[in-house]
Tab-separated table of C-alpha atoms in Angstrom:
chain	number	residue	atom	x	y	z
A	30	UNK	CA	22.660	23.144	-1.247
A	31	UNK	CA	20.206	20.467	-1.484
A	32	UNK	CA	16.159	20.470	0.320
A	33	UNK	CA	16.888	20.135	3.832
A	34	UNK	CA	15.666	17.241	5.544
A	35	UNK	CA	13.082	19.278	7.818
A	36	UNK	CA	11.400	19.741	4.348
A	37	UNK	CA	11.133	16.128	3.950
A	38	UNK	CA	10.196	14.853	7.582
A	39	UNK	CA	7.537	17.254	7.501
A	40	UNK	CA	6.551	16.352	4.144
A	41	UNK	CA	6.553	12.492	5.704
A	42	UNK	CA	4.588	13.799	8.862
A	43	UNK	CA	1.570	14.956	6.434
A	44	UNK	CA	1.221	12.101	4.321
A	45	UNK	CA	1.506	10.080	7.401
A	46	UNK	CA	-1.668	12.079	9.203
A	47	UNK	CA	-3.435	11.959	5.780
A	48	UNK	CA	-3.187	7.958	5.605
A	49	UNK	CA	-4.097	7.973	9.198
A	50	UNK	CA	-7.201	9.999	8.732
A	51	UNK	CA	-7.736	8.094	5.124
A	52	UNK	CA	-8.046	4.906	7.606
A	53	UNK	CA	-10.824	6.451	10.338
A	54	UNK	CA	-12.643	8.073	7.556
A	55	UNK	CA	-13.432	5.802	4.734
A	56	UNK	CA	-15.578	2.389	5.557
A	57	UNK	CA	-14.263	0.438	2.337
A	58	UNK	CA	-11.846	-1.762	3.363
A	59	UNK	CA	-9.409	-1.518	0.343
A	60	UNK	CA	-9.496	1.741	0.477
A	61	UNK	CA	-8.820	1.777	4.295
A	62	UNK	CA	-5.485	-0.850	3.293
A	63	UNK	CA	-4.425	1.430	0.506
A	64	UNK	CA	-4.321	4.760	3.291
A	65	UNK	CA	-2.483	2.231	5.852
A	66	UNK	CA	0.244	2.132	2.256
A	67	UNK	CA	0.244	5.614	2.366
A	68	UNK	CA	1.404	5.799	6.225
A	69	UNK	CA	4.120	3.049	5.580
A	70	UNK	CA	5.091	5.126	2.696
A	71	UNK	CA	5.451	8.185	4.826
A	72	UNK	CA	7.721	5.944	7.330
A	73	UNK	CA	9.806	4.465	4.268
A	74	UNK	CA	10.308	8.315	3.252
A	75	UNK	CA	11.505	9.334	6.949
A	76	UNK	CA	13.946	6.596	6.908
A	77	UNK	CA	15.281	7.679	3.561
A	78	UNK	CA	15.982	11.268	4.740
A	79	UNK	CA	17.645	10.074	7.827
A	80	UNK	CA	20.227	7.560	5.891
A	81	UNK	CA	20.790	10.565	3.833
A	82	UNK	CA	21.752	12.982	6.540
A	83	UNK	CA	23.276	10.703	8.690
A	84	UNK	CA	25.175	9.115	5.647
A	85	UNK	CA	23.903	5.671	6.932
A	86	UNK	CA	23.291	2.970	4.440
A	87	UNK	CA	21.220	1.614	7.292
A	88	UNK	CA	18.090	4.067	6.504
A	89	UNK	CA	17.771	2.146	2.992
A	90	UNK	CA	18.176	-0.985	3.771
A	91	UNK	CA	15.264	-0.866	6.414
A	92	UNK	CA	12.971	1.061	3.602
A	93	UNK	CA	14.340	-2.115	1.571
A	94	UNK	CA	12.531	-4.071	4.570
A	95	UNK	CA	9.568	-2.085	4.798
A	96	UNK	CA	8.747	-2.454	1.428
A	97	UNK	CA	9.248	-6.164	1.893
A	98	UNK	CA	6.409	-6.179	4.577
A	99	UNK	CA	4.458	-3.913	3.002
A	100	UNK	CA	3.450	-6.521	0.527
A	101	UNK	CA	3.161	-8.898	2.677
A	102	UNK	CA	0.360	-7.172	4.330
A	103	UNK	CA	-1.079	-6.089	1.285
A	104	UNK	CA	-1.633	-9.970	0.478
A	105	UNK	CA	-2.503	-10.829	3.491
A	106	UNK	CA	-5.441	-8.129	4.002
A	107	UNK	CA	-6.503	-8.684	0.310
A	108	UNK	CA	-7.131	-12.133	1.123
A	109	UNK	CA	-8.787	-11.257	4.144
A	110	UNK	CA	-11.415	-8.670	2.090
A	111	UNK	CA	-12.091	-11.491	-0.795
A	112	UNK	CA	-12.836	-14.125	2.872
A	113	UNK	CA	-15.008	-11.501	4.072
A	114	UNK	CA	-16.526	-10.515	0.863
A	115	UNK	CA	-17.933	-14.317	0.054
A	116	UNK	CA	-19.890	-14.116	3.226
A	117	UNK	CA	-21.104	-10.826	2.932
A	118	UNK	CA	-21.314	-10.210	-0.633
A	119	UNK	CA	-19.954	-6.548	0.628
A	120	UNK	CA	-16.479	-5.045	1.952
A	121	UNK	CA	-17.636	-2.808	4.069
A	122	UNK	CA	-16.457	-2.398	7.406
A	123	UNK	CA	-19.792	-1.113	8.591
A	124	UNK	CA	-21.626	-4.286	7.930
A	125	UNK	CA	-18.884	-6.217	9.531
A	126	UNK	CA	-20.810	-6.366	12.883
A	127	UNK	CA	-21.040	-9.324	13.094
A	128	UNK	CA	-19.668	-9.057	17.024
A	129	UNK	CA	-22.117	-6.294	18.006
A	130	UNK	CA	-23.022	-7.228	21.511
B	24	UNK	CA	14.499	5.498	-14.901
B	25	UNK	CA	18.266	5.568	-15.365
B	26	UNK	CA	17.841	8.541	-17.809
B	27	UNK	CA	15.119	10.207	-15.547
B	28	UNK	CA	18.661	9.360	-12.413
B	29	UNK	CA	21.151	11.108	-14.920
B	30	UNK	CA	19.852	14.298	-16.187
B	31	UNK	CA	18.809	14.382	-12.207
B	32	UNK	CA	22.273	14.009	-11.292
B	33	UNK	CA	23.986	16.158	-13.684
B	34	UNK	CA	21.367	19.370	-13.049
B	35	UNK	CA	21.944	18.880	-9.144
B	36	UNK	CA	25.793	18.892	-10.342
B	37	UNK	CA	25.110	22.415	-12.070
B	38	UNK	CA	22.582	23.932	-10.888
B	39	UNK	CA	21.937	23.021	-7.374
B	40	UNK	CA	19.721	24.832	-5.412
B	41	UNK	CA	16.912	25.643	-8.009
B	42	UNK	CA	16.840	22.095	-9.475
B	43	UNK	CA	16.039	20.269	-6.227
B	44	UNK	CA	13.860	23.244	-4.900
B	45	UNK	CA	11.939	22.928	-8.025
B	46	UNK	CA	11.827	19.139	-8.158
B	47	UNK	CA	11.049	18.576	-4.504
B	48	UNK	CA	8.377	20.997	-4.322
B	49	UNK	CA	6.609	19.363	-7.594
B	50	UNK	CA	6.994	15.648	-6.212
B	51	UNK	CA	6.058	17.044	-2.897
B	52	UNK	CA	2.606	18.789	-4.692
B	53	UNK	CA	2.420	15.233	-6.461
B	54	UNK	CA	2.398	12.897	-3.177
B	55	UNK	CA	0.349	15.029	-0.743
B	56	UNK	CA	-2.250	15.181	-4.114
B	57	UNK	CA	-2.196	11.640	-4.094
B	58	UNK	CA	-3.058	11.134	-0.990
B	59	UNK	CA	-6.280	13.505	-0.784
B	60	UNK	CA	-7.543	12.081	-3.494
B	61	UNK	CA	-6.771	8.166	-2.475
B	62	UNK	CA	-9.390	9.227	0.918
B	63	UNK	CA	-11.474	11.692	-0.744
B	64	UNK	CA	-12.452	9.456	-4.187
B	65	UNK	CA	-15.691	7.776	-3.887
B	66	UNK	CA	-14.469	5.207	-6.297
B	67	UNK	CA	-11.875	2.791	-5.083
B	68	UNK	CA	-10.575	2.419	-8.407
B	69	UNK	CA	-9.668	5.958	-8.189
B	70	UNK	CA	-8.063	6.018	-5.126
B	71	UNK	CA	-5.510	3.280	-6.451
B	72	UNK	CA	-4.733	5.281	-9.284
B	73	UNK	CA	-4.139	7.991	-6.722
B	74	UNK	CA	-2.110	6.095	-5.083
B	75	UNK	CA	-0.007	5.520	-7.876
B	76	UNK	CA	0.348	8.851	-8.082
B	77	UNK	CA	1.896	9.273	-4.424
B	78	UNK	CA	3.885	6.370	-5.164
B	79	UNK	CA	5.700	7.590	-8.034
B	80	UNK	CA	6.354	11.419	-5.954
B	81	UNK	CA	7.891	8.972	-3.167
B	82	UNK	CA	10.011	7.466	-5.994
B	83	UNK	CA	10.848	10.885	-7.242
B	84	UNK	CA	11.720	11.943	-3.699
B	85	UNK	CA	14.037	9.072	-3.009
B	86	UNK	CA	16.313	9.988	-6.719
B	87	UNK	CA	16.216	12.879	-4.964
B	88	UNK	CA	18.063	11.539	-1.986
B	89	UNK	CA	20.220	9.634	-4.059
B	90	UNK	CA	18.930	6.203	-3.369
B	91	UNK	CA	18.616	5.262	-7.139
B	92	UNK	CA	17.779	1.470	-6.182
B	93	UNK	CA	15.184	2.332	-4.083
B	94	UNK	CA	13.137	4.517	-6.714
B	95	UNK	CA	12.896	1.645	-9.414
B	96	UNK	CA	12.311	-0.919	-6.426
B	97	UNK	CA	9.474	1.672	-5.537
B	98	UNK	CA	7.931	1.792	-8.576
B	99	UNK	CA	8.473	-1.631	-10.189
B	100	UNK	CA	7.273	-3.357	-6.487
B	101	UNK	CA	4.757	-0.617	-5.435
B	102	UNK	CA	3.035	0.560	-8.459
B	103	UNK	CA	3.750	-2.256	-10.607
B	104	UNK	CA	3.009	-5.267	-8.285
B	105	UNK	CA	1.111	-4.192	-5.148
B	106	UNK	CA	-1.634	-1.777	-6.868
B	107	UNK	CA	-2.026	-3.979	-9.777
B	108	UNK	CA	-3.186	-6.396	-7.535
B	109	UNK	CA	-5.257	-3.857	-5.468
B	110	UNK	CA	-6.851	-3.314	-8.751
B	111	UNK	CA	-7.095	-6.656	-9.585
B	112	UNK	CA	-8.968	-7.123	-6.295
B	113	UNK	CA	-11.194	-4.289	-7.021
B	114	UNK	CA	-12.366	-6.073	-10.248
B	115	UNK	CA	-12.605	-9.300	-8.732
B	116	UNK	CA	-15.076	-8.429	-6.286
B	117	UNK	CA	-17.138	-5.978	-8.676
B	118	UNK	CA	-16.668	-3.504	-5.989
B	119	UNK	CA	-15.934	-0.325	-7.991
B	120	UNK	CA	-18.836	1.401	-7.833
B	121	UNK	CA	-19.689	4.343	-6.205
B	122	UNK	CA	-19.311	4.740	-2.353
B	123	UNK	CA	-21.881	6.831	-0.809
B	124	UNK	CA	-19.588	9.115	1.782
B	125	UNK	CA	-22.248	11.193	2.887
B	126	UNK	CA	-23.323	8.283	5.198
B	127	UNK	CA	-22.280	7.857	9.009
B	128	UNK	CA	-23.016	4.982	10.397
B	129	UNK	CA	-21.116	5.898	13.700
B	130	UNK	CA	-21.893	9.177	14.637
B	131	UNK	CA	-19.027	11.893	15.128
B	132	UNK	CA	-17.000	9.203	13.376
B	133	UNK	CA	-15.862	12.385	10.952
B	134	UNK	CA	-14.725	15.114	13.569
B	135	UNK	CA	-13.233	12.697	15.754
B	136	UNK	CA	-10.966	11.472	13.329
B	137	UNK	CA	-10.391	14.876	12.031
B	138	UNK	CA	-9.202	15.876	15.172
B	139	UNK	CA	-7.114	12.378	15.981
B	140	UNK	CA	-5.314	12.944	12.798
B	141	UNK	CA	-4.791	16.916	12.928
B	142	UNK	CA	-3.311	15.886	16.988
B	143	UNK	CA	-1.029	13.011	15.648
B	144	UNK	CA	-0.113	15.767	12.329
B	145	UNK	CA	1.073	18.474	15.306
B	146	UNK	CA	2.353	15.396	17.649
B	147	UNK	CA	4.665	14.810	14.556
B	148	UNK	CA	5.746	17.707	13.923
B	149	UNK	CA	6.448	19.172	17.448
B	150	UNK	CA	8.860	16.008	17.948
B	151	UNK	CA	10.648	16.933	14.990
B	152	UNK	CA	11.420	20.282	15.183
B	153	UNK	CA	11.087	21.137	18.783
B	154	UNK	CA	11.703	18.459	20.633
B	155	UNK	CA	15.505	17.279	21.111
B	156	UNK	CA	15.576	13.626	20.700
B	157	UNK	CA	18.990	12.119	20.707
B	158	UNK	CA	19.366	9.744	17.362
B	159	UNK	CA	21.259	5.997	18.252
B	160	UNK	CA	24.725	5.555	17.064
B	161	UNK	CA	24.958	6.249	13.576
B	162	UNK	CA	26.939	3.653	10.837
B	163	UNK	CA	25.831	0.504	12.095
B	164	UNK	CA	25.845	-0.767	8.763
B	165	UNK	CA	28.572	1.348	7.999
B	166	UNK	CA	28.401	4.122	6.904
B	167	UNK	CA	27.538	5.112	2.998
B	168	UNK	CA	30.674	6.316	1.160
B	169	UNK	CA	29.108	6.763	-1.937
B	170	UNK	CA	30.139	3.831	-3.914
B	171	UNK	CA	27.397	2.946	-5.642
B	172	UNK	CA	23.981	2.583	-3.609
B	173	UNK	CA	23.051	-1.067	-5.084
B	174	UNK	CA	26.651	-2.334	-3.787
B	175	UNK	CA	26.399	-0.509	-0.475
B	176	UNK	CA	22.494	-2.033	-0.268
B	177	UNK	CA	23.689	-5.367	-0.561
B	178	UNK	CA	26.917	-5.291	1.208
B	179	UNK	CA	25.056	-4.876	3.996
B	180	UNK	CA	21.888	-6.736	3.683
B	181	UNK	CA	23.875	-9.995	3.004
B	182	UNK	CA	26.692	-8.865	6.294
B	183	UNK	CA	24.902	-7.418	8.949
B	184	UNK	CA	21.493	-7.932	7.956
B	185	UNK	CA	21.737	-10.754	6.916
B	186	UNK	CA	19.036	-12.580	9.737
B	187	UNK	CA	16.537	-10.262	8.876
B	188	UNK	CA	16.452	-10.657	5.592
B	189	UNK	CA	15.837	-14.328	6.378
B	190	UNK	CA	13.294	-13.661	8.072
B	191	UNK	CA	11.708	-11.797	5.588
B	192	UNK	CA	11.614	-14.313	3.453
B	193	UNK	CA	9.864	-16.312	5.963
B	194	UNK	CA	7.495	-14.026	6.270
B	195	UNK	CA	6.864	-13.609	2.794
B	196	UNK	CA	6.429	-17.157	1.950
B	197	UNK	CA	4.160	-17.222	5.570
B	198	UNK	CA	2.115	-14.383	3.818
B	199	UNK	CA	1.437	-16.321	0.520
B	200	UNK	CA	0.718	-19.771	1.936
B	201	UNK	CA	-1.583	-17.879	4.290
B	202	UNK	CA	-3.240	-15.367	1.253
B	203	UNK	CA	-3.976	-19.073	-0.351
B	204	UNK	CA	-5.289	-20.871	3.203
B	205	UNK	CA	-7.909	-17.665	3.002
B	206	UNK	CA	-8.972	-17.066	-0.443
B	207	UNK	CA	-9.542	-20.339	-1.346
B	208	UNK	CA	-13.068	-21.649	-1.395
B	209	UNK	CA	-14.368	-24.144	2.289
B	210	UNK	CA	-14.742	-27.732	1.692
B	211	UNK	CA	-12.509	-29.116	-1.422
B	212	UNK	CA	-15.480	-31.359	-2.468
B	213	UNK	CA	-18.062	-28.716	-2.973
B	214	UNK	CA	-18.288	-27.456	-6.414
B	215	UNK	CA	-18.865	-23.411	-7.132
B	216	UNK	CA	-21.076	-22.960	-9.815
B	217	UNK	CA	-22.974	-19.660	-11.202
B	218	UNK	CA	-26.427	-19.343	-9.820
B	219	UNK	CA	-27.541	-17.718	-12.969
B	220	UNK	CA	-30.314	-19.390	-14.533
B	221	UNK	CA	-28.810	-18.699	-17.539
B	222	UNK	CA	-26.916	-16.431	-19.909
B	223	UNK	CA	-29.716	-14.105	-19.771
B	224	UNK	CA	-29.402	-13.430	-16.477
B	225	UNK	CA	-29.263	-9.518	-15.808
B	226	UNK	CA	-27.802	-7.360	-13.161
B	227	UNK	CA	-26.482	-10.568	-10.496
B	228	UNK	CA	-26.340	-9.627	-6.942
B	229	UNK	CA	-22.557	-10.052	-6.601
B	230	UNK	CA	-22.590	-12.082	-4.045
B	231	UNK	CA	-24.825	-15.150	-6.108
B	232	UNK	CA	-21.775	-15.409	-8.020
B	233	UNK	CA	-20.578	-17.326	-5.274
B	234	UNK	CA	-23.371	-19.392	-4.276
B	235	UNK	CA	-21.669	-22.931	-3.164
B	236	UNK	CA	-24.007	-26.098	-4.175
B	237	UNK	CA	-23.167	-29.503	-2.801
B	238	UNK	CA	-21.530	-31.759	-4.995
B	239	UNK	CA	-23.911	-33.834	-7.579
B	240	UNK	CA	-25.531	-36.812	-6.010
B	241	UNK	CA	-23.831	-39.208	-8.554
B	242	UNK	CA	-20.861	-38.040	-8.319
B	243	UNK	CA	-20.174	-37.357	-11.486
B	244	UNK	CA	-18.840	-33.540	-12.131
B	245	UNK	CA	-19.570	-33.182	-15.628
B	246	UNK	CA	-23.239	-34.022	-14.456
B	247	UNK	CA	-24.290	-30.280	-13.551
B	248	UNK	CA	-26.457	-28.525	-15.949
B	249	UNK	CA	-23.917	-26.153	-18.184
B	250	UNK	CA	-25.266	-23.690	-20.025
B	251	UNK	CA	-22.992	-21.605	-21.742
B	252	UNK	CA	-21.341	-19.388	-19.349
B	253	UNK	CA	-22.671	-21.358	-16.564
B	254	UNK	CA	-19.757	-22.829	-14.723
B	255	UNK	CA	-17.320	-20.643	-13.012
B	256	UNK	CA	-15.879	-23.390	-11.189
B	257	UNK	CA	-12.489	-23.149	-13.093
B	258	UNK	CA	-11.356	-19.181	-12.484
B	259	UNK	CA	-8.940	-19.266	-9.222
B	260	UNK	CA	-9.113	-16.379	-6.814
């Protein structure tokens, strides 16, 4: 007998809620794009259990995917923070108000 | 790795329940650690070693469901590519110093998300163990017969999904040209140079460091005062 997979969805459904609260919380935005990492890999870890139990090579090769756009975004937003950071000298997504009416 | 895959294979061969018991609940411990620490460090250098942390748990997790490939993709991609340049960021932009948490700047900002998260958390988990969902057809792609998982992965990422993984190479070469379009510096005349007066110069606001000066009036580039340690116009971002 191996760990069912209800051990690992909900395993995937709490590191999903803690990236999720890791992204209201914090105000730094790198830290706020490392928590949104944290909820893809919850997502990457609920596809894996389902390929396993439904012996469906599919489940991998979209966690193959995932991790794919995962960097993208990664590069993307880090490029973003270094934009934002020369005209603010700060990453902080409280001073980024900029649009307050 | 490989070694870490056998003696993981061969235990869960012999001895199957206590192995995998012992080994999920330790990587489980390992990747819900991670991620309290990755929101509840003040330092964001911390919270990407936390993350590291989570990431290699995940990895651990996935030998455990016997997708080998996807445990060294995880760590070699993840921890060795995509926090190294978190961290690299982090230095870049001198921002690992201590973030004061105690401060709210929107107020209820903490219970609200507290309770957003906690309702998604039981949202979850009601639809996975109470609700009855009904999953799509299974073996799409076939389904996996336990040849080896690196042949299986790439049977069918080059047959039947084979468009999107086009596309995601579109979108990765989208996502560096765009990465470059932002980080680079406005105006490809204009010349960055330190605004320290000189070597001397202690504690710099970070943000001085980029201070852009219009270009020399002659002209020439090698006409800027240089002290030593002066020009920073060089280091790409």
């Amino acid at each position: 007998m191996t760990v069912g997979a209800d051990w690992y969805l909900g395993l995937a459904a709490v590191v999903f809620a803690l990236g999720l609260l890791g992204v209201l919380v914090r105000r730094q935005t790198l830290v706020m794009i490392m928590c949104v990492e944290l909820m893809l890999n919850a997502a990457n870890l609920t596809f894996a259990t389902f390929a396993r139990s439904l012996t469906d090579i599919g489940g991998q090769v979209l966690v193959f995917f995932v991790l794919v756009v995962a960097s993208a975004e990664a590069v993307v937003g880090l490029g973003i923070a270094i934009t934002i950071f020369r005209h603010k000298a700060d990453v902080n997504a409280d001073s980024l108000d900029r649009m307050k009416g | 790795m490989t070694a870490l895959a056998t003696v993981l294979l061969w235990a869960t061969a012999t001895h199957p329940t206590l192995v995998d018991a012992g080994t999920f609940s330790v990587s489980a411990a390992l990747v819900i650690a991670g991620a309290i620490g990755v929101i509840v460090a003040r330092n964001p250098v911390h919270s990407a070693l936390m993350l590291i942390m989570t990431l290699f748990g995940v990895a651990v997790l996935f030998l455990l469901l016997q997708d080998p490939f996807l445990a060294v993709v995880q760590v070699i991609v993840y921890a060795g590519a995509i926090v190294v340049m978190f961290l690299f960021v982090i230095m870049f932009l001198g921002v690992d110093r201590e973030e004061n948490l105690g401060a709210e700047k929107l107020r209820g900002q903490r219970p609200t998300s507290v309770i957003l998260a906690a309702a998604s958390l039981a949202g979850l988990l009601i639809l996975g163990f109470v609700g009855h969902w009904t999953l799509g057809a299974p073996h799409v792609a076939g389904p996996d017969t336990g040849a080896p998982n690196v042949n299986l992965l790439g049977q069918s990422l080059f047959t039947t999904y084979l468009f999107p993984f086009e596309a995601t190479a579109a979108l990765l070469i989208i996502a560096v040209v765009g990465a470059v379009a932002l980080a680079r510096r406005p105006g490809g005349e204009q010349k960055v140079v330190d605004a320290a007066p000189g070597p001397l110069a202690p504690e710099l606001d970070p943000a001085s460091r980029f201070v852009v000066t219009p270009p020399a009036p002659g002209g020439n580039e090698d006409a800027e005062p240089s002290g030593p340690g002066n020009q920073n116009g060089g280091d790409g971002s």
